[in-house]
Amino acid sequence: MASISDLLKARYGCDETHGSGAANPTLETLLQHKSVRNFIPQALEPGTLEILVAAGQSAATSSNLQTWSVLSVEDPSRKDKAAFLCGDQNFIRQAPLFLVFCADLSRLTRVSQQRQTAGVGLEYTEMFLMASIDASLAAQNVSIAAESLGLGICYVGALRNNPREVAELFHFPDRVIGLFGLAIGWPDPADTASVKPRLGLDEVLHREIWVDDSGKQANNFKSYDNALASFNSGQKREGIPSWTERCARRVATVESLSGRHIWNQVLQERGFDLK
Ligand SMILES: Cc1cc2nc3c(=O)[nH]c(=O)nc-3n(C[C@H](O)[C@H](O)[C@H](O)COP(=O)(O)O)c2cc1C
């Protein structure tokens, strides 16, 4: 079993870490996560989809309202259409299983109708937030479960590039919307991608109160730009802009949202009122 210290070194891309001792299998799975974008053409074992979704349903859920659903795609021609709508990312076609995680307020709309209540609460931004949070927690449980079985995963936020077409492809009813996809399959053993370093712990962990220190943050950014630069050169990925450069570009203009600037409008169209 790997040592905590070695796993943390890889996770932060530096030699100084704050952990020692042996990891347990759960920590090993979590700390060794890496997105997989190369899958071999091998089917999942029967029952895998069901156990993964059960793991997803085991996540905590706000007030036990369970305001999410997941749609599974295994049919190659439908997967091809989904891949096309998701930035034409080929690993979606390769993966034997593509899951679409949805905010689902249609279920509680029906419950309200059955119980003859107005369901006014469903018209507020809070309920969309709740559904998105619950769907994300479930998806992360599915991801960890998949990784614990030796499978690889890659989230697909590009599902939000074409929300209307995605809704049409999957026949989503009112008050159901696809938030992101998740490609799942057997990793190609020839893939040399390794664990990608994250921002230093100090940058994301605020103890007791938030200290807004721009000087410290500038140093943190510099360290992380360096850590990712050596990660990329170790991966033989040349010419990649620094992390700060990529982040700044990613939020620089409306165009950098890849078509996702329409989301407020699409949510209204699909029955999420967001009052
Ligand atoms: C919600 C979400 C959406 C993502 N969308 C995509 C995507 O569309 N395409 C892709 O290649 N990776 C996607 N990713 C993967 C991230 O790029 C990846 O997690 C990040 O670069 C960190 O790398 P790692 O997962 O290997 O640690 C997404 C991740 C998340 C959490």
mmCIF file of C-alpha atoms and ligand atoms in Angstrom:
data_model
loop_
_atom_site.group_PDB
_atom_site.id
_atom_site.type_symbol
_atom_site.label_atom_id
_atom_site.label_comp_id
_atom_site.label_asym_id
_atom_site.label_seq_id
_atom_site.Cartn_x
_atom_site.Cartn_y
_atom_site.Cartn_z
ATOM 1 C CA MET A 1 0.000 0.000 0.000
ATOM 2 C CA ALA A 2 1.274 3.486 -0.863
ATOM 3 C CA SER A 3 2.346 5.841 1.891
ATOM 4 C CA ILE A 4 0.264 8.957 2.561
ATOM 5 C CA SER A 5 3.381 11.053 2.151
ATOM 6 C CA ASP A 6 4.071 9.709 -1.384
ATOM 7 C CA LEU A 7 0.449 10.160 -2.406
ATOM 8 C CA LEU A 8 0.455 13.756 -1.145
ATOM 9 C CA LYS A 9 3.711 14.533 -2.954
ATOM 10 C CA ALA A 10 2.082 13.501 -6.218
ATOM 11 C CA ARG A 11 -1.147 15.318 -5.397
ATOM 12 C CA TYR A 12 0.614 18.629 -4.722
ATOM 13 C CA GLY A 13 3.566 18.138 -7.052
ATOM 14 C CA CYS A 14 6.067 19.004 -4.347
ATOM 15 C CA ASP A 15 8.273 17.296 -1.782
ATOM 16 C CA GLU A 16 6.936 19.102 1.267
ATOM 17 C CA THR A 17 3.748 17.529 2.575
ATOM 18 C CA HIS A 18 1.892 17.219 5.858
ATOM 19 C CA GLY A 19 1.125 13.544 6.146
ATOM 20 C CA SER A 20 2.724 10.245 7.008
ATOM 21 C CA GLY A 21 1.860 6.594 7.545
ATOM 22 C CA ALA A 22 0.114 4.135 5.261
ATOM 23 C CA ALA A 23 -2.967 5.121 3.313
ATOM 24 C CA ASN A 24 -6.086 2.998 3.507
ATOM 25 C CA PRO A 25 -7.685 1.789 0.246
ATOM 26 C CA THR A 26 -10.265 4.613 0.260
ATOM 27 C CA LEU A 27 -7.620 7.324 0.630
ATOM 28 C CA GLU A 28 -5.506 5.621 -2.025
ATOM 29 C CA THR A 29 -8.395 5.699 -4.482
ATOM 30 C CA LEU A 30 -9.182 9.345 -3.692
ATOM 31 C CA LEU A 31 -5.630 10.664 -3.725
ATOM 32 C CA GLN A 32 -4.690 8.768 -6.900
ATOM 33 C CA HIS A 33 -7.565 10.087 -8.988
ATOM 34 C CA LYS A 34 -6.756 11.148 -12.526
ATOM 35 C CA SER A 35 -9.136 11.736 -15.409
ATOM 36 C CA VAL A 36 -8.972 9.044 -18.075
ATOM 37 C CA ARG A 37 -9.461 10.021 -21.711
ATOM 38 C CA ASN A 38 -8.260 6.820 -23.395
ATOM 39 C CA PHE A 39 -10.393 3.720 -22.985
ATOM 40 C CA ILE A 40 -9.912 0.224 -24.415
ATOM 41 C CA PRO A 41 -12.827 -1.390 -26.267
ATOM 42 C CA GLN A 42 -13.854 -3.669 -23.430
ATOM 43 C CA ALA A 43 -17.383 -3.941 -22.059
ATOM 44 C CA LEU A 44 -18.148 -3.417 -18.384
ATOM 45 C CA GLU A 45 -19.105 -6.481 -16.413
ATOM 46 C CA PRO A 46 -22.859 -7.097 -16.112
ATOM 47 C CA GLY A 47 -24.287 -5.336 -13.067
ATOM 48 C CA THR A 48 -21.649 -2.583 -13.084
ATOM 49 C CA LEU A 49 -24.090 0.186 -14.040
ATOM 50 C CA GLU A 50 -26.467 -0.813 -11.266
ATOM 51 C CA ILE A 51 -23.812 -1.003 -8.540
ATOM 52 C CA LEU A 52 -22.375 2.358 -9.632
ATOM 53 C CA VAL A 53 -25.794 4.018 -9.484
ATOM 54 C CA ALA A 54 -26.441 2.427 -6.080
ATOM 55 C CA ALA A 55 -23.145 3.978 -4.909
ATOM 56 C CA GLY A 56 -24.359 7.310 -6.306
ATOM 57 C CA GLN A 57 -27.671 6.976 -4.487
ATOM 58 C CA SER A 58 -25.743 6.281 -1.288
ATOM 59 C CA ALA A 59 -24.470 9.861 -1.233
ATOM 60 C CA ALA A 60 -26.111 12.216 1.214
ATOM 61 C CA THR A 61 -29.001 14.147 -0.321
ATOM 62 C CA SER A 62 -30.555 17.401 0.902
ATOM 63 C CA SER A 63 -33.549 16.626 3.170
ATOM 64 C CA ASN A 64 -33.674 13.218 1.446
ATOM 65 C CA LEU A 65 -35.464 14.966 -1.428
ATOM 66 C CA GLN A 66 -33.279 13.171 -4.020
ATOM 67 C CA THR A 67 -33.677 15.879 -6.621
ATOM 68 C CA TRP A 68 -31.436 14.268 -9.236
ATOM 69 C CA SER A 69 -31.542 11.525 -11.829
ATOM 70 C CA VAL A 70 -28.980 9.929 -14.088
ATOM 71 C CA LEU A 71 -29.390 8.793 -17.672
ATOM 72 C CA SER A 72 -27.145 5.997 -18.956
ATOM 73 C CA VAL A 73 -26.035 5.743 -22.568
ATOM 74 C CA GLU A 74 -24.486 2.545 -23.918
ATOM 75 C CA ASP A 75 -25.896 2.476 -27.449
ATOM 76 C CA PRO A 76 -22.986 3.447 -29.760
ATOM 77 C CA SER A 77 -25.063 5.576 -32.107
ATOM 78 C CA ARG A 78 -26.634 7.574 -29.272
ATOM 79 C CA LYS A 79 -23.217 7.876 -27.623
ATOM 80 C CA ASP A 80 -21.867 9.215 -30.911
ATOM 81 C CA LYS A 81 -24.579 11.895 -30.990
ATOM 82 C CA ALA A 82 -23.866 12.760 -27.358
ATOM 83 C CA ALA A 83 -20.120 12.991 -28.064
ATOM 84 C CA PHE A 84 -20.800 15.344 -30.956
ATOM 85 C CA LEU A 85 -22.887 17.626 -28.726
ATOM 86 C CA CYS A 86 -20.194 17.496 -26.030
ATOM 87 C CA GLY A 87 -17.401 19.195 -27.958
ATOM 88 C CA ASP A 88 -16.854 16.117 -30.142
ATOM 89 C CA GLN A 89 -14.674 14.545 -27.453
ATOM 90 C CA ASN A 90 -13.787 11.101 -28.760
ATOM 91 C CA PHE A 91 -13.251 9.432 -25.391
ATOM 92 C CA ILE A 92 -17.046 9.590 -24.955
ATOM 93 C CA ARG A 93 -17.412 7.294 -27.973
ATOM 94 C CA GLN A 94 -14.661 4.991 -26.672
ATOM 95 C CA ALA A 95 -16.125 4.625 -23.197
ATOM 96 C CA PRO A 96 -18.598 1.743 -22.905
ATOM 97 C CA LEU A 97 -20.741 3.795 -20.533
ATOM 98 C CA PHE A 98 -21.674 7.470 -20.624
ATOM 99 C CA LEU A 99 -23.763 8.836 -17.773
ATOM 100 C CA VAL A 100 -25.648 12.114 -17.849
ATOM 101 C CA PHE A 101 -26.271 13.594 -14.423
ATOM 102 C CA CYS A 102 -29.428 15.660 -14.242
ATOM 103 C CA ALA A 103 -31.021 18.156 -11.917
ATOM 104 C CA ASP A 104 -34.503 16.666 -11.613
ATOM 105 C CA LEU A 105 -37.329 18.762 -10.202
ATOM 106 C CA SER A 106 -39.910 16.906 -12.324
ATOM 107 C CA ARG A 107 -40.183 14.183 -9.667
ATOM 108 C CA LEU A 108 -41.141 16.631 -6.908
ATOM 109 C CA THR A 109 -43.478 18.437 -9.310
ATOM 110 C CA ARG A 110 -45.326 15.132 -9.656
ATOM 111 C CA VAL A 111 -45.245 14.509 -5.901
ATOM 112 C CA SER A 112 -46.734 17.987 -5.363
ATOM 113 C CA GLN A 113 -49.477 17.264 -7.890
ATOM 114 C CA GLN A 114 -50.266 13.916 -6.269
ATOM 115 C CA ARG A 115 -50.398 15.465 -2.815
ATOM 116 C CA GLN A 116 -52.338 18.459 -4.214
ATOM 117 C CA THR A 117 -49.932 21.136 -2.973
ATOM 118 C CA ALA A 118 -48.852 24.200 -4.925
ATOM 119 C CA GLY A 119 -45.169 23.269 -5.152
ATOM 120 C CA VAL A 120 -44.255 26.952 -5.152
ATOM 121 C CA GLY A 121 -40.869 26.197 -3.595
ATOM 122 C CA LEU A 122 -39.867 24.464 -6.833
ATOM 123 C CA GLU A 123 -39.895 27.839 -8.602
ATOM 124 C CA TYR A 124 -36.900 29.200 -6.678
ATOM 125 C CA THR A 125 -33.174 29.247 -7.465
ATOM 126 C CA GLU A 126 -32.536 27.391 -4.206
ATOM 127 C CA MET A 127 -34.171 24.237 -5.561
ATOM 128 C CA PHE A 128 -32.038 24.270 -8.721
ATOM 129 C CA LEU A 129 -28.955 24.765 -6.551
ATOM 130 C CA MET A 130 -30.022 21.899 -4.315
ATOM 131 C CA ALA A 131 -30.601 19.605 -7.288
ATOM 132 C CA SER A 132 -27.205 20.517 -8.772
ATOM 133 C CA ILE A 133 -25.425 19.903 -5.471
ATOM 134 C CA ASP A 134 -27.157 16.557 -4.945
ATOM 135 C CA ALA A 135 -26.419 15.440 -8.516
ATOM 136 C CA SER A 136 -22.739 16.377 -8.070
ATOM 137 C CA LEU A 137 -22.420 14.477 -4.802
ATOM 138 C CA ALA A 138 -23.995 11.412 -6.402
ATOM 139 C CA ALA A 139 -21.713 11.665 -9.441
ATOM 140 C CA GLN A 140 -18.612 11.875 -7.295
ATOM 141 C CA ASN A 141 -19.714 8.735 -5.405
ATOM 142 C CA VAL A 142 -20.179 6.995 -8.766
ATOM 143 C CA SER A 143 -16.700 8.147 -9.821
ATOM 144 C CA ILE A 144 -15.016 6.865 -6.683
ATOM 145 C CA ALA A 145 -16.910 3.573 -6.903
ATOM 146 C CA ALA A 146 -15.821 3.186 -10.542
ATOM 147 C CA GLU A 147 -12.203 3.974 -9.689
ATOM 148 C CA SER A 148 -12.299 1.502 -6.805
ATOM 149 C CA LEU A 149 -13.165 -1.178 -9.398
ATOM 150 C CA GLY A 150 -10.155 -0.200 -11.524
ATOM 151 C CA LEU A 151 -12.271 1.694 -14.046
ATOM 152 C CA GLY A 152 -11.359 5.147 -15.322
ATOM 153 C CA ILE A 153 -13.637 8.155 -15.471
ATOM 154 C CA CYS A 154 -13.765 11.565 -17.050
ATOM 155 C CA TYR A 155 -16.384 14.199 -16.278
ATOM 156 C CA VAL A 156 -17.829 16.042 -19.252
ATOM 157 C CA GLY A 157 -18.839 19.633 -18.568
ATOM 158 C CA ALA A 158 -19.069 20.158 -22.322
ATOM 159 C CA LEU A 159 -22.532 18.593 -21.982
ATOM 160 C CA ARG A 160 -23.603 22.141 -21.095
ATOM 161 C CA ASN A 161 -22.410 23.544 -24.443
ATOM 162 C CA ASN A 162 -25.662 22.545 -26.170
ATOM 163 C CA PRO A 163 -28.309 22.167 -23.451
ATOM 164 C CA ARG A 164 -31.343 22.388 -25.745
ATOM 165 C CA GLU A 165 -30.035 19.729 -28.156
ATOM 166 C CA VAL A 166 -29.013 17.489 -25.238
ATOM 167 C CA ALA A 167 -32.542 17.749 -23.781
ATOM 168 C CA GLU A 168 -33.998 16.830 -27.153
ATOM 169 C CA LEU A 169 -31.610 13.893 -27.710
ATOM 170 C CA PHE A 170 -32.513 12.330 -24.375
ATOM 171 C CA HIS A 171 -36.220 13.324 -24.328
ATOM 172 C CA PHE A 172 -35.892 15.171 -21.019
ATOM 173 C CA PRO A 173 -39.240 16.315 -19.614
ATOM 174 C CA ASP A 174 -39.807 19.788 -18.144
ATOM 175 C CA ARG A 175 -37.792 20.465 -15.010
ATOM 176 C CA VAL A 176 -35.069 17.972 -15.944
ATOM 177 C CA ILE A 177 -31.753 19.274 -17.233
ATOM 178 C CA GLY A 178 -28.395 17.632 -17.925
ATOM 179 C CA LEU A 179 -25.656 19.187 -15.778
ATOM 180 C CA PHE A 180 -22.601 17.196 -16.862
ATOM 181 C CA GLY A 181 -21.634 13.841 -18.280
ATOM 182 C CA LEU A 182 -19.385 11.101 -16.943
ATOM 183 C CA ALA A 183 -17.519 8.729 -19.270
ATOM 184 C CA ILE A 184 -16.639 5.394 -17.664
ATOM 185 C CA GLY A 185 -14.539 2.543 -19.016
ATOM 186 C CA TRP A 186 -11.363 0.494 -18.768
ATOM 187 C CA PRO A 187 -8.298 2.740 -18.986
ATOM 188 C CA ASP A 188 -5.880 2.108 -21.828
ATOM 189 C CA PRO A 189 -2.777 0.716 -20.081
ATOM 190 C CA ALA A 190 -0.614 2.556 -22.645
ATOM 191 C CA ASP A 191 -1.926 5.905 -21.349
ATOM 192 C CA THR A 192 0.899 7.640 -19.502
ATOM 193 C CA ALA A 193 -1.213 10.363 -17.841
ATOM 194 C CA SER A 194 -0.456 10.658 -14.149
ATOM 195 C CA VAL A 195 -1.885 12.360 -11.080
ATOM 196 C CA LYS A 196 -2.281 16.093 -11.765
ATOM 197 C CA PRO A 197 -1.086 18.371 -8.956
ATOM 198 C CA ARG A 198 -3.564 20.646 -7.245
ATOM 199 C CA LEU A 199 -3.248 24.086 -5.669
ATOM 200 C CA GLY A 200 -1.452 24.024 -2.332
ATOM 201 C CA LEU A 201 -3.556 23.125 0.689
ATOM 202 C CA ASP A 202 -2.974 26.630 2.102
ATOM 203 C CA GLU A 203 -4.636 28.182 -0.929
ATOM 204 C CA VAL A 204 -7.944 26.394 -0.448
ATOM 205 C CA LEU A 205 -8.073 25.793 3.311
ATOM 206 C CA HIS A 206 -9.129 28.777 5.444
ATOM 207 C CA ARG A 207 -8.879 28.140 9.161
ATOM 208 C CA GLU A 208 -11.538 29.770 11.372
ATOM 209 C CA ILE A 209 -11.740 33.032 9.392
ATOM 210 C CA TRP A 210 -11.001 34.019 5.813
ATOM 211 C CA VAL A 211 -7.744 35.980 5.514
ATOM 212 C CA ASP A 212 -7.698 37.775 2.166
ATOM 213 C CA ASP A 213 -3.957 38.117 1.542
ATOM 214 C CA SER A 214 -3.207 39.051 -2.076
ATOM 215 C CA GLY A 215 0.578 38.801 -1.567
ATOM 216 C CA LYS A 216 0.363 35.259 -0.223
ATOM 217 C CA GLN A 217 -2.036 34.365 -2.993
ATOM 218 C CA ALA A 218 0.325 35.696 -5.668
ATOM 219 C CA ASN A 219 3.066 33.431 -4.262
ATOM 220 C CA ASN A 220 0.678 30.479 -4.190
ATOM 221 C CA PHE A 221 -0.229 31.101 -7.839
ATOM 222 C CA LYS A 222 3.437 31.256 -8.803
ATOM 223 C CA SER A 223 4.199 27.988 -6.988
ATOM 224 C CA TYR A 224 1.253 26.292 -8.659
ATOM 225 C CA ASP A 225 2.155 27.584 -12.118
ATOM 226 C CA ASN A 226 5.612 26.057 -11.534
ATOM 227 C CA ALA A 227 4.223 22.754 -10.225
ATOM 228 C CA LEU A 228 1.932 22.376 -13.248
ATOM 229 C CA ALA A 229 4.703 23.388 -15.654
ATOM 230 C CA SER A 230 6.935 20.578 -14.371
ATOM 231 C CA PHE A 231 3.962 18.182 -14.400
ATOM 232 C CA ASN A 232 3.285 19.061 -18.058
ATOM 233 C CA SER A 233 6.910 18.727 -19.060
ATOM 234 C CA GLY A 234 7.020 15.308 -17.297
ATOM 235 C CA GLN A 235 3.982 14.360 -19.398
ATOM 236 C CA LYS A 236 5.805 15.574 -22.557
ATOM 237 C CA ARG A 237 3.082 18.184 -23.044
ATOM 238 C CA GLU A 238 4.837 21.192 -24.495
ATOM 239 C CA GLY A 239 3.533 24.699 -25.140
ATOM 240 C CA ILE A 240 0.755 24.570 -22.557
ATOM 241 C CA PRO A 241 0.015 27.994 -21.054
ATOM 242 C CA SER A 242 0.444 28.384 -17.308
ATOM 243 C CA TRP A 243 -2.498 27.672 -14.987
ATOM 244 C CA THR A 244 -3.092 31.365 -14.268
ATOM 245 C CA GLU A 245 -2.995 32.125 -17.996
ATOM 246 C CA ARG A 246 -5.471 29.331 -18.781
ATOM 247 C CA CYS A 247 -7.837 30.363 -15.976
ATOM 248 C CA ALA A 248 -7.760 34.000 -17.038
ATOM 249 C CA ARG A 249 -8.473 33.050 -20.662
ATOM 250 C CA ARG A 250 -11.249 30.675 -19.612
ATOM 251 C CA VAL A 251 -13.216 33.528 -18.042
ATOM 252 C CA ALA A 252 -12.049 36.411 -20.237
ATOM 253 C CA THR A 253 -14.997 36.790 -22.596
ATOM 254 C CA VAL A 254 -18.500 35.552 -23.302
ATOM 255 C CA GLU A 255 -17.064 33.463 -26.142
ATOM 256 C CA SER A 256 -14.783 31.652 -23.696
ATOM 257 C CA LEU A 257 -17.927 30.093 -22.165
ATOM 258 C CA SER A 258 -18.297 27.872 -25.279
ATOM 259 C CA GLY A 259 -21.994 28.609 -25.736
ATOM 260 C CA ARG A 260 -22.882 28.243 -22.048
ATOM 261 C CA HIS A 261 -23.822 31.904 -21.627
ATOM 262 C CA ILE A 262 -27.411 30.948 -22.517
ATOM 263 C CA TRP A 263 -27.957 28.889 -19.383
ATOM 264 C CA ASN A 264 -30.121 31.335 -17.486
ATOM 265 C CA GLN A 265 -32.485 31.487 -20.446
ATOM 266 C CA VAL A 266 -32.416 27.718 -21.062
ATOM 267 C CA LEU A 267 -33.216 27.011 -17.426
ATOM 268 C CA GLN A 268 -36.295 29.240 -17.677
ATOM 269 C CA GLU A 269 -37.347 27.499 -20.911
ATOM 270 C CA ARG A 270 -37.026 24.088 -19.284
ATOM 271 C CA GLY A 271 -39.226 24.986 -16.341
ATOM 272 C CA PHE A 272 -36.623 26.055 -13.779
ATOM 273 C CA ASP A 273 -38.013 29.424 -12.748
ATOM 274 C CA LEU A 274 -35.050 30.625 -10.650
ATOM 275 C CA LYS A 275 -36.966 33.264 -8.692
HETATM 276 C C1 LIG B 1 -17.663 19.105 -13.799
HETATM 277 C C2 LIG B 1 -16.445 18.734 -14.609
HETATM 278 C C3 LIG B 1 -16.478 18.839 -15.977
HETATM 279 C C4 LIG B 1 -15.378 18.434 -16.750
HETATM 280 N N1 LIG B 1 -15.470 18.461 -18.114
HETATM 281 C C5 LIG B 1 -14.473 17.957 -18.871
HETATM 282 C C6 LIG B 1 -14.611 17.849 -20.283
HETATM 283 O O1 LIG B 1 -15.631 18.221 -20.877
HETATM 284 N N2 LIG B 1 -13.575 17.305 -20.977
HETATM 285 C C7 LIG B 1 -12.439 16.842 -20.375
HETATM 286 O O2 LIG B 1 -11.551 16.349 -21.076
HETATM 287 N N3 LIG B 1 -12.286 16.926 -19.026
HETATM 288 C C8 LIG B 1 -13.272 17.458 -18.265
HETATM 289 N N4 LIG B 1 -13.153 17.506 -16.893
HETATM 290 C C9 LIG B 1 -11.937 16.964 -16.250
HETATM 291 C C10 LIG B 1 -11.043 18.082 -15.749
HETATM 292 O O3 LIG B 1 -10.406 18.696 -16.833
HETATM 293 C C11 LIG B 1 -10.038 17.455 -14.792
HETATM 294 O O4 LIG B 1 -10.727 16.928 -13.683
HETATM 295 C C12 LIG B 1 -9.002 18.468 -14.305
HETATM 296 O O5 LIG B 1 -8.194 18.905 -15.371
HETATM 297 C C13 LIG B 1 -8.094 17.860 -13.245
HETATM 298 O O6 LIG B 1 -7.443 16.718 -13.779
HETATM 299 P P1 LIG B 1 -7.599 15.284 -13.094
HETATM 300 O O7 LIG B 1 -9.071 14.961 -13.035
HETATM 301 O O8 LIG B 1 -6.846 14.337 -13.979
HETATM 302 O O9 LIG B 1 -7.012 15.384 -11.738
HETATM 303 C C14 LIG B 1 -14.212 17.954 -16.114
HETATM 304 C C15 LIG B 1 -14.180 17.888 -14.715
HETATM 305 C C16 LIG B 1 -15.270 18.270 -13.979
HETATM 306 C C17 LIG B 1 -15.223 18.153 -12.468
#
